[in-house]
PDB file of C-alpha atoms in Angstrom:
ATOM      1  CA  UNK A   1     -27.083   5.105   7.964  1.00 87.00           C
ATOM      2  CA  UNK A   2     -23.896   6.364   9.601  1.00 89.00           C
ATOM      3  CA  UNK A   3     -23.743   3.297  11.845  1.00 90.00           C
ATOM      4  CA  UNK A   4     -23.870   0.920   8.862  1.00 90.00           C
ATOM      5  CA  UNK A   5     -21.157   2.870   7.101  1.00 92.00           C
ATOM      6  CA  UNK A   6     -18.966   2.809  10.204  1.00 92.00           C
ATOM      7  CA  UNK A   7     -19.353  -0.971  10.539  1.00 94.00           C
ATOM      8  CA  UNK A   8     -18.400  -1.372   6.873  1.00 94.00           C
ATOM      9  CA  UNK A   9     -15.312   0.827   7.127  1.00 94.00           C
ATOM     10  CA  UNK A  10     -12.741  -1.994   7.643  1.00 94.00           C
ATOM     11  CA  UNK A  11     -14.107  -3.813   4.571  1.00 95.00           C
ATOM     12  CA  UNK A  12     -14.089  -0.664   2.427  1.00 96.00           C
ATOM     13  CA  UNK A  13     -10.511  -0.007   3.531  1.00 96.00           C
ATOM     14  CA  UNK A  14      -9.575  -3.603   2.715  1.00 96.00           C
ATOM     15  CA  UNK A  15     -11.069  -3.319  -0.774  1.00 97.00           C
ATOM     16  CA  UNK A  16      -9.303   0.022  -1.282  1.00 97.00           C
ATOM     17  CA  UNK A  17      -5.998  -1.615  -0.294  1.00 97.00           C
ATOM     18  CA  UNK A  18      -6.568  -4.566  -2.646  1.00 98.00           C
ATOM     19  CA  UNK A  19      -7.398  -2.372  -5.656  1.00 98.00           C
ATOM     20  CA  UNK A  20      -4.548   0.104  -5.084  1.00 98.00           C
ATOM     21  CA  UNK A  21      -2.056  -2.727  -4.541  1.00 98.00           C
ATOM     22  CA  UNK A  22      -3.216  -4.563  -7.656  1.00 98.00           C
ATOM     23  CA  UNK A  23      -2.963  -1.463  -9.847  1.00 97.00           C
ATOM     24  CA  UNK A  24       0.501  -0.681  -8.490  1.00 97.00           C
ATOM     25  CA  UNK A  25       1.696  -4.258  -9.037  1.00 97.00           C
ATOM     26  CA  UNK A  26       0.399  -4.103 -12.616  1.00 95.00           C
ATOM     27  CA  UNK A  27       2.620  -1.061 -13.275  1.00 93.00           C
ATOM     28  CA  UNK A  28       5.621  -3.026 -12.034  1.00 94.00           C
ATOM     29  CA  UNK A  29       4.722  -6.134 -14.074  1.00 93.00           C
ATOM     30  CA  UNK A  30       4.298  -4.007 -17.197  1.00 92.00           C
ATOM     31  CA  UNK A  31       7.734  -2.438 -16.765  1.00 92.00           C
ATOM     32  CA  UNK A  32       9.573  -5.624 -15.824  1.00 92.00           C
ATOM     33  CA  UNK A  33       7.909  -8.184 -18.095  1.00 90.00           C
ATOM     34  CA  UNK A  34       6.351  -6.148 -20.918  1.00 86.00           C
ATOM     35  CA  UNK A  35       2.835  -7.366 -20.116  1.00 88.00           C
ATOM     36  CA  UNK A  36      -0.260  -5.141 -20.120  1.00 85.00           C
ATOM     37  CA  UNK A  37       1.188  -2.861 -22.762  1.00 83.00           C
ATOM     38  CA  UNK A  38       4.730  -2.805 -21.415  1.00 80.00           C
ATOM     39  CA  UNK A  39       6.768   0.070 -20.066  1.00 79.00           C
ATOM     40  CA  UNK A  40       5.934   3.457 -21.554  1.00 74.00           C
ATOM     41  CA  UNK A  41       3.772   1.955 -24.294  1.00 72.00           C
ATOM     42  CA  UNK A  42       5.873  -1.132 -25.047  1.00 79.00           C
ATOM     43  CA  UNK A  43       8.901  -3.110 -24.041  1.00 84.00           C
ATOM     44  CA  UNK A  44      10.558  -3.410 -20.659  1.00 87.00           C
ATOM     45  CA  UNK A  45      12.939  -1.347 -18.582  1.00 84.00           C
ATOM     46  CA  UNK A  46      16.605  -2.304 -18.734  1.00 87.00           C
ATOM     47  CA  UNK A  47      17.626  -4.534 -15.830  1.00 88.00           C
ATOM     48  CA  UNK A  48      19.394  -2.550 -13.141  1.00 87.00           C
ATOM     49  CA  UNK A  49      18.713   0.856 -14.712  1.00 87.00           C
ATOM     50  CA  UNK A  50      18.204   3.730 -12.318  1.00 89.00           C
ATOM     51  CA  UNK A  51      15.523   4.638 -11.374  1.00 89.00           C
ATOM     52  CA  UNK A  52      13.172   2.739 -13.694  1.00 87.00           C
ATOM     53  CA  UNK A  53      14.094  -0.857 -12.882  1.00 93.00           C
ATOM     54  CA  UNK A  54      14.216  -0.244  -9.124  1.00 95.00           C
ATOM     55  CA  UNK A  55      10.882   1.555  -9.235  1.00 95.00           C
ATOM     56  CA  UNK A  56       9.357  -1.355 -11.155  1.00 94.00           C
ATOM     57  CA  UNK A  57      10.585  -3.854  -8.550  1.00 97.00           C
ATOM     58  CA  UNK A  58       9.140  -1.709  -5.760  1.00 97.00           C
ATOM     59  CA  UNK A  59       5.876  -1.476  -7.700  1.00 96.00           C
ATOM     60  CA  UNK A  60       5.607  -5.224  -8.284  1.00 97.00           C
ATOM     61  CA  UNK A  61       6.708  -6.426  -4.849  1.00 98.00           C
ATOM     62  CA  UNK A  62       5.239  -3.563  -2.829  1.00 98.00           C
ATOM     63  CA  UNK A  63       1.970  -3.638  -4.742  1.00 98.00           C
ATOM     64  CA  UNK A  64       1.701  -7.393  -4.260  1.00 98.00           C
ATOM     65  CA  UNK A  65       2.348  -7.147  -0.515  1.00 98.00           C
ATOM     66  CA  UNK A  66      -0.163  -4.324  -0.118  1.00 98.00           C
ATOM     67  CA  UNK A  67      -2.742  -6.179  -2.202  1.00 97.00           C
ATOM     68  CA  UNK A  68      -2.374  -9.282  -0.023  1.00 97.00           C
ATOM     69  CA  UNK A  69      -2.303  -7.251   3.154  1.00 97.00           C
ATOM     70  CA  UNK A  70       1.018  -8.663   4.326  1.00 96.00           C
ATOM     71  CA  UNK A  71       3.509  -6.157   5.748  1.00 95.00           C
ATOM     72  CA  UNK A  72       1.085  -3.489   4.595  1.00 97.00           C
ATOM     73  CA  UNK A  73       2.380  -0.510   6.538  1.00 97.00           C
ATOM     74  CA  UNK A  74       6.050  -1.116   5.666  1.00 97.00           C
ATOM     75  CA  UNK A  75       5.357  -1.886   1.999  1.00 98.00           C
ATOM     76  CA  UNK A  76       3.039   1.129   1.720  1.00 98.00           C
ATOM     77  CA  UNK A  77       5.667   3.391   3.302  1.00 98.00           C
ATOM     78  CA  UNK A  78       8.304   2.326   0.762  1.00 98.00           C
ATOM     79  CA  UNK A  79       5.818   2.563  -2.129  1.00 98.00           C
ATOM     80  CA  UNK A  80       4.703   6.025  -1.016  1.00 98.00           C
ATOM     81  CA  UNK A  81       8.312   7.200  -0.854  1.00 97.00           C
ATOM     82  CA  UNK A  82       9.077   5.837  -4.304  1.00 97.00           C
ATOM     83  CA  UNK A  83       6.101   7.695  -5.740  1.00 96.00           C
ATOM     84  CA  UNK A  84       7.109  10.915  -3.957  1.00 96.00           C
ATOM     85  CA  UNK A  85      10.550  10.523  -5.556  1.00 96.00           C
ATOM     86  CA  UNK A  86       8.934   9.866  -8.936  1.00 94.00           C
ATOM     87  CA  UNK A  87       6.796  12.974  -8.652  1.00 94.00           C
ATOM     88  CA  UNK A  88       9.407  15.423  -7.397  1.00 94.00           C
ATOM     89  CA  UNK A  89      12.384  14.170  -9.411  1.00 93.00           C
ATOM     90  CA  UNK A  90      10.854  12.841 -12.626  1.00 89.00           C
ATOM     91  CA  UNK A  91       7.658  14.877 -13.080  1.00 92.00           C
ATOM     92  CA  UNK A  92       7.826  18.233 -11.327  1.00 88.00           C
ATOM     93  CA  UNK A  93      10.536  19.600 -13.619  1.00 88.00           C
ATOM     94  CA  UNK A  94       7.916  19.679 -16.401  1.00 90.00           C
ATOM     95  CA  UNK A  95       5.441  21.826 -14.443  1.00 89.00           C
ATOM     96  CA  UNK A  96       4.186  22.603 -10.959  1.00 86.00           C
ATOM     97  CA  UNK A  97       0.862  20.774 -11.061  1.00 89.00           C
ATOM     98  CA  UNK A  98       0.280  17.081 -11.825  1.00 90.00           C
ATOM     99  CA  UNK A  99      -1.931  17.914 -14.815  1.00 89.00           C
ATOM    100  CA  UNK A 100       0.934  19.905 -16.329  1.00 91.00           C
ATOM    101  CA  UNK A 101       3.657  17.294 -15.745  1.00 91.00           C
ATOM    102  CA  UNK A 102       1.812  13.976 -16.201  1.00 87.00           C
ATOM    103  CA  UNK A 103       2.409  13.133 -12.543  1.00 91.00           C
ATOM    104  CA  UNK A 104      -1.197  12.380 -11.568  1.00 95.00           C
ATOM    105  CA  UNK A 105      -0.669   8.675 -10.979  1.00 94.00           C
ATOM    106  CA  UNK A 106       2.528   9.262  -8.973  1.00 95.00           C
ATOM    107  CA  UNK A 107       0.768  11.811  -6.765  1.00 96.00           C
ATOM    108  CA  UNK A 108      -2.341   9.688  -6.244  1.00 97.00           C
ATOM    109  CA  UNK A 109      -0.351   6.512  -5.493  1.00 97.00           C
ATOM    110  CA  UNK A 110       1.887   8.458  -3.094  1.00 97.00           C
ATOM    111  CA  UNK A 111      -1.074   9.730  -1.060  1.00 98.00           C
ATOM    112  CA  UNK A 112      -3.014   6.449  -1.239  1.00 98.00           C
ATOM    113  CA  UNK A 113      -0.062   4.503   0.135  1.00 98.00           C
ATOM    114  CA  UNK A 114       0.598   7.138   2.786  1.00 98.00           C
ATOM    115  CA  UNK A 115      -3.011   6.726   3.912  1.00 98.00           C
ATOM    116  CA  UNK A 116      -2.458   2.960   4.238  1.00 98.00           C
ATOM    117  CA  UNK A 117       0.640   3.581   6.364  1.00 98.00           C
ATOM    118  CA  UNK A 118      -1.587   5.298   8.931  1.00 97.00           C
ATOM    119  CA  UNK A 119      -4.757   3.195   8.642  1.00 96.00           C
ATOM    120  CA  UNK A 120      -3.265  -0.266   8.275  1.00 95.00           C
ATOM    121  CA  UNK A 121      -4.653  -2.996   6.055  1.00 95.00           C
ATOM    122  CA  UNK A 122      -8.307  -3.030   7.089  1.00 93.00           C
ATOM    123  CA  UNK A 123     -10.241  -6.267   6.686  1.00 93.00           C
ATOM    124  CA  UNK A 124      -9.468  -9.130   4.316  1.00 92.00           C
ATOM    125  CA  UNK A 125      -5.711  -9.150   4.876  1.00 95.00           C
ATOM    126  CA  UNK A 126      -3.157 -11.878   5.447  1.00 94.00           C
ATOM    127  CA  UNK A 127      -1.925  -9.917   8.459  1.00 89.00           C
ATOM    128  CA  UNK A 128      -5.235 -10.674  10.157  1.00 86.00           C
ATOM    129  CA  UNK A 129      -4.963 -14.373   9.301  1.00 88.00           C
ATOM    130  CA  UNK A 130      -1.395 -14.854  10.555  1.00 86.00           C
ATOM    131  CA  UNK A 131      -1.450 -12.465  13.513  1.00 79.00           C
ATOM    132  CA  UNK A 132      -1.438 -14.003  16.993  1.00 75.00           C
ATOM    133  CA  UNK A 133      -4.956 -14.361  18.350  1.00 71.00           C
ATOM    134  CA  UNK A 134      -4.642 -11.500  20.838  1.00 64.00           C
ATOM    135  CA  UNK A 135      -3.043  -9.156  18.285  1.00 62.00           C
ATOM    136  CA  UNK A 136      -5.891  -9.265  15.752  1.00 56.00           C
ATOM    137  CA  UNK A 137      -7.513  -6.205  17.242  1.00 54.00           C
ATOM    138  CA  UNK A 138     -10.692  -7.969  18.286  1.00 49.00           C
ATOM    139  CA  UNK A 139     -12.214  -7.340  21.661  1.00 44.00           C
ATOM    140  CA  UNK A 140     -12.400 -10.126  24.195  1.00 41.00           C
ATOM    141  CA  UNK A 141     -15.722 -11.973  24.171  1.00 42.00           C
ATOM    142  CA  UNK A 142     -18.302 -10.624  26.548  1.00 46.00           C
ATOM    143  CA  UNK A 143     -18.047 -12.232  29.957  1.00 47.00           C
ATOM    144  CA  UNK A 144     -14.411 -13.238  29.452  1.00 44.00           C
ATOM    145  CA  UNK A 145     -12.145 -12.427  32.363  1.00 50.00           C
ATOM    146  CA  UNK A 146      -8.747 -10.880  31.927  1.00 45.00           C
ATOM    147  CA  UNK A 147      -5.981 -13.010  33.372  1.00 46.00           C
ATOM    148  CA  UNK A 148      -4.094 -11.520  36.230  1.00 47.00           C
ATOM    149  CA  UNK A 149      -0.334 -11.858  35.970  1.00 49.00           C
ATOM    150  CA  UNK A 150       0.974 -14.693  38.092  1.00 53.00           C
ATOM    151  CA  UNK A 151       2.614 -13.536  41.277  1.00 51.00           C
ATOM    152  CA  UNK A 152       6.354 -13.908  41.194  1.00 50.00           C
ATOM    153  CA  UNK A 153       7.582 -16.482  43.646  1.00 48.00           C
ATOM    154  CA  UNK A 154      10.223 -15.243  46.026  1.00 43.00           C
TER     155      UNK A 154
END
């Protein structure tokens, strides 16, 4: 059982990344375009307003990049930082714990993105498609010889 789970780990991580990125991008789209219920129950955030508009752009762009698995670690790092800011600056003043200050989603997104910074995109990512053949993390086929560096001519 453990062996099957271990072999499935890159795919589970890839699905986790896709779902978290999609949900994060939806928050940004709601705030910027008023879709999916809009920002804070309706409407949009004012263009250029701090921090709401900037957070929404990070959510939309960062969530989209994470969902696609393109620049995952960098996008996840920025997204995690924005959610840490959201929690400590916007939510924590209303109470210590996330249940007291309505900061559950900020805390969960922060830790989910931080996890992706350290694990990478997993399977099913554009990074795997566009990476150079040797950089995809796959082992060389059995029986393949490693090339020796060519001797420098004197």
